[in-house]
PDB file of C-alpha atoms in Angstrom:
ATOM      1  CA  MET S  62     -89.356 -47.038 -13.100  1.00 57.00           C
ATOM      2  CA  LEU S  63     -86.626 -50.262 -12.291  1.00 57.00           C
ATOM      3  CA  ARG S  64     -84.387 -49.238 -15.550  1.00 65.00           C
ATOM      4  CA  TRP S  65     -83.743 -46.261 -12.704  1.00 63.00           C
ATOM      5  CA  LEU S  66     -83.576 -48.156  -9.987  1.00 55.00           C
ATOM      6  CA  LEU S  67     -80.608 -50.002 -10.383  1.00 55.00           C
ATOM      7  CA  PRO S  68     -78.259 -47.959 -11.248  1.00 59.00           C
ATOM      8  CA  ALA S  69     -79.531 -45.526  -8.388  1.00 56.00           C
ATOM      9  CA  LEU S  70     -78.794 -48.199  -5.952  1.00 51.00           C
ATOM     10  CA  ALA S  71     -75.632 -49.229  -7.524  1.00 52.00           C
ATOM     11  CA  LEU S  72     -74.121 -45.563  -7.162  1.00 51.00           C
ATOM     12  CA  LEU S  73     -75.157 -45.040  -3.945  1.00 52.00           C
ATOM     13  CA  LEU S  74     -73.467 -48.077  -2.547  1.00 47.00           C
ATOM     14  CA  ALA S  75     -70.664 -47.677  -4.617  1.00 45.00           C
ATOM     15  CA  GLY S  76     -70.106 -43.532  -2.172  1.00 48.00           C
ATOM     16  CA  CYS S  77     -70.595 -45.802   0.870  1.00 50.00           C
ATOM     17  CA  GLY S  78     -66.982 -46.444   1.609  1.00 52.00           C
ATOM     18  CA  ILE S  79     -65.863 -42.776   0.188  1.00 59.00           C
ATOM     19  CA  THR S  80     -65.381 -40.198   3.538  1.00 63.00           C
ATOM     20  CA  ASN S  81     -66.612 -36.702   3.012  1.00 70.00           C
ATOM     21  CA  PRO S  82     -63.930 -33.987   4.170  1.00 74.00           C
ATOM     22  CA  VAL S  83     -66.169 -31.456   5.181  1.00 78.00           C
ATOM     23  CA  VAL S  84     -67.603 -33.855   7.376  1.00 85.00           C
ATOM     24  CA  GLU S  85     -64.689 -35.440   8.844  1.00 91.00           C
ATOM     25  CA  GLU S  86     -63.129 -31.726   9.117  1.00 91.00           C
ATOM     26  CA  ARG S  87     -66.388 -31.147  10.714  1.00 92.00           C
ATOM     27  CA  ARG S  88     -65.594 -33.778  13.543  1.00 93.00           C
ATOM     28  CA  VAL S  89     -62.072 -32.946  14.142  1.00 94.00           C
ATOM     29  CA  ARG S  90     -62.721 -29.624  14.823  1.00 92.00           C
ATOM     30  CA  GLU S  91     -65.085 -31.643  17.680  1.00 92.00           C
ATOM     31  CA  ALA S  92     -63.014 -33.660  19.020  1.00 91.00           C
ATOM     32  CA  THR S  93     -60.091 -30.526  19.294  1.00 89.00           C
ATOM     33  CA  GLU S  94     -63.270 -28.655  20.935  1.00 90.00           C
ATOM     34  CA  ALA S  95     -64.010 -31.695  23.091  1.00 88.00           C
ATOM     35  CA  HIS S  96     -60.213 -32.190  24.423  1.00 85.00           C
ATOM     36  CA  PHE S  97     -59.295 -28.333  24.765  1.00 82.00           C
ATOM     37  CA  GLY S  98     -62.085 -26.381  24.695  1.00 81.00           C
ATOM     38  CA  SER S  99     -63.582 -25.263  28.021  1.00 81.00           C
ATOM     39  CA  GLN S 100     -65.847 -22.015  28.981  1.00 80.00           C
ATOM     40  CA  LEU S 101     -63.253 -21.116  30.837  1.00 84.00           C
ATOM     41  CA  ALA S 102     -61.326 -21.033  27.681  1.00 84.00           C
ATOM     42  CA  PRO S 103     -62.490 -20.753  24.741  1.00 86.00           C
ATOM     43  CA  ILE S 104     -60.547 -22.542  21.830  1.00 90.00           C
ATOM     44  CA  ASP S 105     -60.837 -21.192  18.514  1.00 92.00           C
ATOM     45  CA  VAL S 106     -60.671 -24.159  15.399  1.00 94.00           C
ATOM     46  CA  GLY S 107     -58.744 -23.887  12.178  1.00 92.00           C
ATOM     47  CA  PRO S 108     -57.838 -24.616   9.603  1.00 95.00           C
ATOM     48  CA  ILE S 109     -57.743 -28.196   9.143  1.00 96.00           C
ATOM     49  CA  VAL S 110     -56.588 -30.775   6.957  1.00 96.00           C
ATOM     50  CA  VAL S 111     -57.238 -34.076   6.934  1.00 95.00           C
ATOM     51  CA  SER S 112     -55.367 -36.570   4.299  1.00 94.00           C
ATOM     52  CA  GLY S 113     -56.421 -40.601   4.982  1.00 92.00           C
ATOM     53  CA  ASN S 114     -56.717 -41.782   8.862  1.00 93.00           C
ATOM     54  CA  HIS S 115     -54.763 -38.653  10.215  1.00 95.00           C
ATOM     55  CA  ALA S 116     -56.076 -34.453  10.048  1.00 96.00           C
ATOM     56  CA  LEU S 117     -54.170 -31.932  11.723  1.00 96.00           C
ATOM     57  CA  ALA S 118     -55.963 -28.775  13.679  1.00 95.00           C
ATOM     58  CA  ASP S 119     -54.472 -25.676  14.255  1.00 94.00           C
ATOM     59  CA  TRP S 120     -55.630 -24.215  17.275  1.00 93.00           C
ATOM     60  CA  THR S 121     -55.638 -21.511  19.360  1.00 92.00           C
ATOM     61  CA  GLN S 122     -57.056 -20.181  23.270  1.00 89.00           C
ATOM     62  CA  GLY S 123     -55.977 -17.244  24.575  1.00 87.00           C
ATOM     63  CA  ASP S 124     -52.449 -16.293  24.254  1.00 87.00           C
ATOM     64  CA  PHE S 125     -51.540 -19.816  23.312  1.00 88.00           C
ATOM     65  CA  GLY S 126     -52.155 -22.590  20.789  1.00 90.00           C
ATOM     66  CA  GLY S 127     -50.626 -24.772  19.145  1.00 90.00           C
ATOM     67  CA  ARG S 128     -51.345 -27.602  16.611  1.00 92.00           C
ATOM     68  CA  ALA S 129     -53.011 -31.256  17.306  1.00 93.00           C
ATOM     69  CA  LEU S 130     -51.976 -34.250  14.793  1.00 95.00           C
ATOM     70  CA  PHE S 131     -54.945 -36.750  15.464  1.00 94.00           C
ATOM     71  CA  GLU S 132     -55.789 -40.759  13.846  1.00 94.00           C
ATOM     72  CA  MET S 133     -59.071 -41.467  12.741  1.00 92.00           C
ATOM     73  CA  GLY S 134     -58.939 -45.122  15.058  1.00 89.00           C
ATOM     74  CA  ASP S 135     -61.887 -47.393  16.334  1.00 88.00           C
ATOM     75  CA  TYR S 136     -63.648 -44.768  18.561  1.00 88.00           C
ATOM     76  CA  GLY S 137     -63.637 -41.900  15.339  1.00 91.00           C
ATOM     77  CA  TRP S 138     -60.756 -39.086  15.300  1.00 92.00           C
ATOM     78  CA  GLN S 139     -58.640 -40.017  18.210  1.00 91.00           C
ATOM     79  CA  LEU S 140     -55.203 -36.634  19.349  1.00 91.00           C
ATOM     80  CA  LEU S 141     -52.290 -38.423  19.286  1.00 90.00           C
ATOM     81  CA  LEU S 142     -50.132 -35.839  20.801  1.00 89.00           C
ATOM     82  CA  CYS S 143     -49.986 -31.551  20.241  1.00 89.00           C
ATOM     83  CA  SER S 144     -47.000 -29.717  19.039  1.00 89.00           C
ATOM     84  CA  GLY S 145     -46.264 -25.982  18.048  1.00 87.00           C
ATOM     85  CA  ASP S 146     -44.168 -25.449  14.552  1.00 88.00           C
ATOM     86  CA  SER S 147     -42.725 -28.802  14.149  1.00 88.00           C
ATOM     87  CA  MET S 148     -46.070 -30.346  13.322  1.00 89.00           C
ATOM     88  CA  ARG S 149     -45.634 -28.124  10.319  1.00 91.00           C
ATOM     89  CA  ASN S 150     -42.826 -30.473   8.900  1.00 91.00           C
ATOM     90  CA  ALA S 151     -43.836 -33.114   6.407  1.00 95.00           C
ATOM     91  CA  SER S 152     -40.890 -34.645   8.705  1.00 92.00           C
ATOM     92  CA  ASN S 153     -42.276 -34.730  11.940  1.00 91.00           C
ATOM     93  CA  LEU S 154     -45.225 -35.803  11.260  1.00 93.00           C
ATOM     94  CA  LYS S 155     -43.319 -39.052   9.718  1.00 93.00           C
ATOM     95  CA  ARG S 156     -41.711 -39.934  12.933  1.00 91.00           C
ATOM     96  CA  ALA S 157     -45.494 -39.763  14.579  1.00 90.00           C
ATOM     97  CA  GLY S 158     -46.219 -42.363  12.888  1.00 91.00           C
ATOM     98  CA  VAL S 159     -48.185 -40.353   9.482  1.00 94.00           C
ATOM     99  CA  PRO S 160     -47.614 -42.683   6.603  1.00 95.00           C
ATOM    100  CA  ASP S 161     -45.056 -40.992   3.597  1.00 94.00           C
ATOM    101  CA  PHE S 162     -47.849 -39.101   1.331  1.00 95.00           C
ATOM    102  CA  ASN S 163     -50.460 -38.631   3.886  1.00 95.00           C
ATOM    103  CA  ALA S 164     -47.655 -36.423   5.767  1.00 96.00           C
ATOM    104  CA  THR S 165     -46.539 -34.544   2.744  1.00 96.00           C
ATOM    105  CA  TYR S 166     -49.744 -33.676   1.927  1.00 97.00           C
ATOM    106  CA  ILE S 167     -51.014 -32.537   5.857  1.00 96.00           C
ATOM    107  CA  ALA S 168     -47.601 -30.222   5.579  1.00 96.00           C
ATOM    108  CA  GLN S 169     -48.482 -28.702   2.177  1.00 96.00           C
ATOM    109  CA  GLU S 170     -51.810 -27.574   2.026  1.00 96.00           C
ATOM    110  CA  LEU S 171     -51.332 -26.747   6.098  1.00 95.00           C
ATOM    111  CA  ALA S 172     -48.878 -24.332   4.582  1.00 96.00           C
ATOM    112  CA  LYS S 173     -51.428 -23.215   1.716  1.00 96.00           C
ATOM    113  CA  ALA S 174     -54.314 -22.781   4.709  1.00 95.00           C
ATOM    114  CA  GLU S 175     -52.287 -21.026   7.078  1.00 95.00           C
ATOM    115  CA  MET S 176     -51.440 -18.041   4.780  1.00 95.00           C
ATOM    116  CA  SER S 177     -54.771 -16.506   4.927  1.00 94.00           C
ATOM    117  CA  VAL S 178     -54.333 -16.900   8.827  1.00 93.00           C
ATOM    118  CA  PRO S 179     -53.690 -13.919  10.714  1.00 93.00           C
ATOM    119  CA  PRO S 180     -49.599 -13.358  11.946  1.00 93.00           C
ATOM    120  CA  GLU S 181     -50.345 -12.452  15.151  1.00 93.00           C
ATOM    121  CA  ARG S 182     -52.648 -16.249  15.518  1.00 93.00           C
ATOM    122  CA  LEU S 183     -49.566 -18.040  14.081  1.00 92.00           C
ATOM    123  CA  SER S 184     -47.282 -16.126  16.675  1.00 90.00           C
ATOM    124  CA  ARG S 185     -49.660 -17.616  19.536  1.00 90.00           C
ATOM    125  CA  MET S 186     -49.336 -21.065  17.733  1.00 88.00           C
ATOM    126  CA  LYS S 187     -45.398 -21.228  18.282  1.00 86.00           C
ATOM    127  CA  ARG S 188     -45.519 -20.820  21.561  1.00 82.00           C
ATOM    128  CA  PHE S 189     -46.243 -24.286  22.318  1.00 80.00           C
ATOM    129  CA  VAL S 190     -42.882 -25.165  22.688  1.00 74.00           C
ATOM    130  CA  GLY S 191     -42.114 -29.331  22.777  1.00 69.00           C
ATOM    131  CA  THR S 192     -44.711 -32.097  22.762  1.00 72.00           C
ATOM    132  CA  ALA S 193     -47.420 -33.544  24.534  1.00 70.00           C
ATOM    133  CA  ALA S 194     -49.706 -36.404  24.253  1.00 66.00           C
ATOM    134  CA  ASP S 195     -51.290 -35.660  26.819  1.00 55.00           C
ATOM    135  CA  HIS S 196     -53.668 -33.679  27.116  1.00 52.00           C
ATOM    136  CA  GLU S 197     -54.341 -33.987  31.111  1.00 57.00           C
ATOM    137  CA  GLU S 198     -51.633 -32.433  32.015  1.00 59.00           C
ATOM    138  CA  TYR S 199     -52.561 -29.375  29.058  1.00 54.00           C
ATOM    139  CA  LEU S 200     -55.777 -28.840  30.838  1.00 55.00           C
ATOM    140  CA  ARG S 201     -54.158 -28.769  34.799  1.00 62.00           C
ATOM    141  CA  SER S 202     -51.586 -25.958  33.101  1.00 60.00           C
ATOM    142  CA  LEU S 203     -54.290 -24.114  31.383  1.00 56.00           C
ATOM    143  CA  GLY S 204     -55.818 -24.161  35.178  1.00 58.00           C
ATOM    144  CA  ASP S 205     -53.079 -22.880  36.664  1.00 57.00           C
ATOM    145  CA  ALA S 206     -52.326 -20.263  33.991  1.00 51.00           C
ATOM    146  CA  ALA S 207     -55.905 -19.286  34.379  1.00 48.00           C
ATOM    147  CA  GLU S 208     -55.385 -19.131  38.555  1.00 50.00           C
ATOM    148  CA  GLY S 209     -51.972 -17.151  38.507  1.00 46.00           C
ATOM    149  CA  ALA S 210     -53.005 -14.356  35.724  1.00 41.00           C
ATOM    150  CA  GLY S 211     -55.744 -13.729  38.535  1.00 40.00           C
ATOM    151  CA  GLN S 212     -53.902 -13.099  41.323  1.00 39.00           C
ATOM    152  CA  GLY S 213     -51.349 -11.285  39.119  1.00 36.00           C
ATOM    153  CA  GLN S 214     -48.459 -14.240  38.699  1.00 32.00           C
ATOM    154  CA  ASN S 215     -46.658 -15.156  36.294  1.00 30.00           C
ATOM    155  CA  SER S 216     -48.923 -17.706  34.032  1.00 30.00           C
ATOM    156  CA  VAL S 217     -47.704 -21.250  33.253  1.00 31.00           C
ATOM    157  CA  ALA S 218     -48.475 -21.665  29.081  1.00 35.00           C
ATOM    158  CA  PRO S 219     -49.807 -24.613  28.256  1.00 38.00           C
ATOM    159  CA  GLY S 220     -45.955 -26.119  26.475  1.00 36.00           C
ATOM    160  CA  ALA S 221     -45.101 -26.025  30.237  1.00 34.00           C
ATOM    161  CA  ALA S 222     -46.736 -29.200  30.405  1.00 35.00           C
ATOM    162  CA  ALA S 223     -45.281 -30.555  26.969  1.00 35.00           C
ATOM    163  CA  THR S 224     -42.361 -33.347  26.562  1.00 36.00           C
ATOM    164  CA  GLY S 225     -39.080 -31.870  25.996  1.00 37.00           C
ATOM    165  CA  GLY S 226     -37.626 -32.451  22.218  1.00 38.00           C
ATOM    166  CA  GLU S 227     -38.830 -30.446  18.878  1.00 36.00           C
ATOM    167  CA  GLY S 228     -39.469 -34.276  17.091  1.00 36.00           C
ATOM    168  CA  ALA S 229     -43.277 -35.907  17.331  1.00 36.00           C
ATOM    169  CA  THR S 230     -43.710 -38.923  19.319  1.00 35.00           C
ATOM    170  CA  ALA S 231     -46.917 -40.779  19.272  1.00 36.00           C
ATOM    171  CA  ARG S 232     -48.196 -42.400  21.639  1.00 36.00           C
ATOM    172  CA  GLN S 233     -51.162 -45.044  21.920  1.00 36.00           C
ATOM    173  CA  ASN S 234     -54.511 -43.846  23.272  1.00 33.00           C
ATOM    174  CA  TRP S 235     -56.887 -46.005  24.667  1.00 29.00           C
ATOM    175  CA  PRO S 236     -60.503 -45.147  24.956  1.00 33.00           C
ATOM    176  CA  LYS S 237     -61.332 -43.979  28.441  1.00 35.00           C
ATOM    177  CA  SER S 238     -63.248 -46.638  30.562  1.00 31.00           C
TER     178      SER S 238
END
């Protein structure tokens, strides 16, 4: 019995430092839903690509959508920024602080995964204009859009909360007190 116990223990301990991609994708999905989801406007998340300490999640919500870039931090997956099609480009991921290999991998795998996404859903993700590093402002703009739609006024697109520019700029995420 001892002859089998030691190798089994060694195998168990060897896997402790290895991340499980399925678990990490689920955690990124949960983080995306926590940042953007609401009862007022349900969110559809996916595909999600994880590489190293970075992940990119496609999301749609109502008539809009985008891509959320996350980084693994001390408190789990932290939102770095949101953008539209510009996040599909490895060079923009690198500018946002994603290491070269991970940026290239994420861009390539996202392109493959998005081949199975309906064109209508991809077009909703293109509506996110610019780059937003403040999801609270996005949520406020979404509330304005819902109110405006209910009153027959022009809706405010989520991208209206975005900071200008095609390139991504990362911001430091501090844990909330």
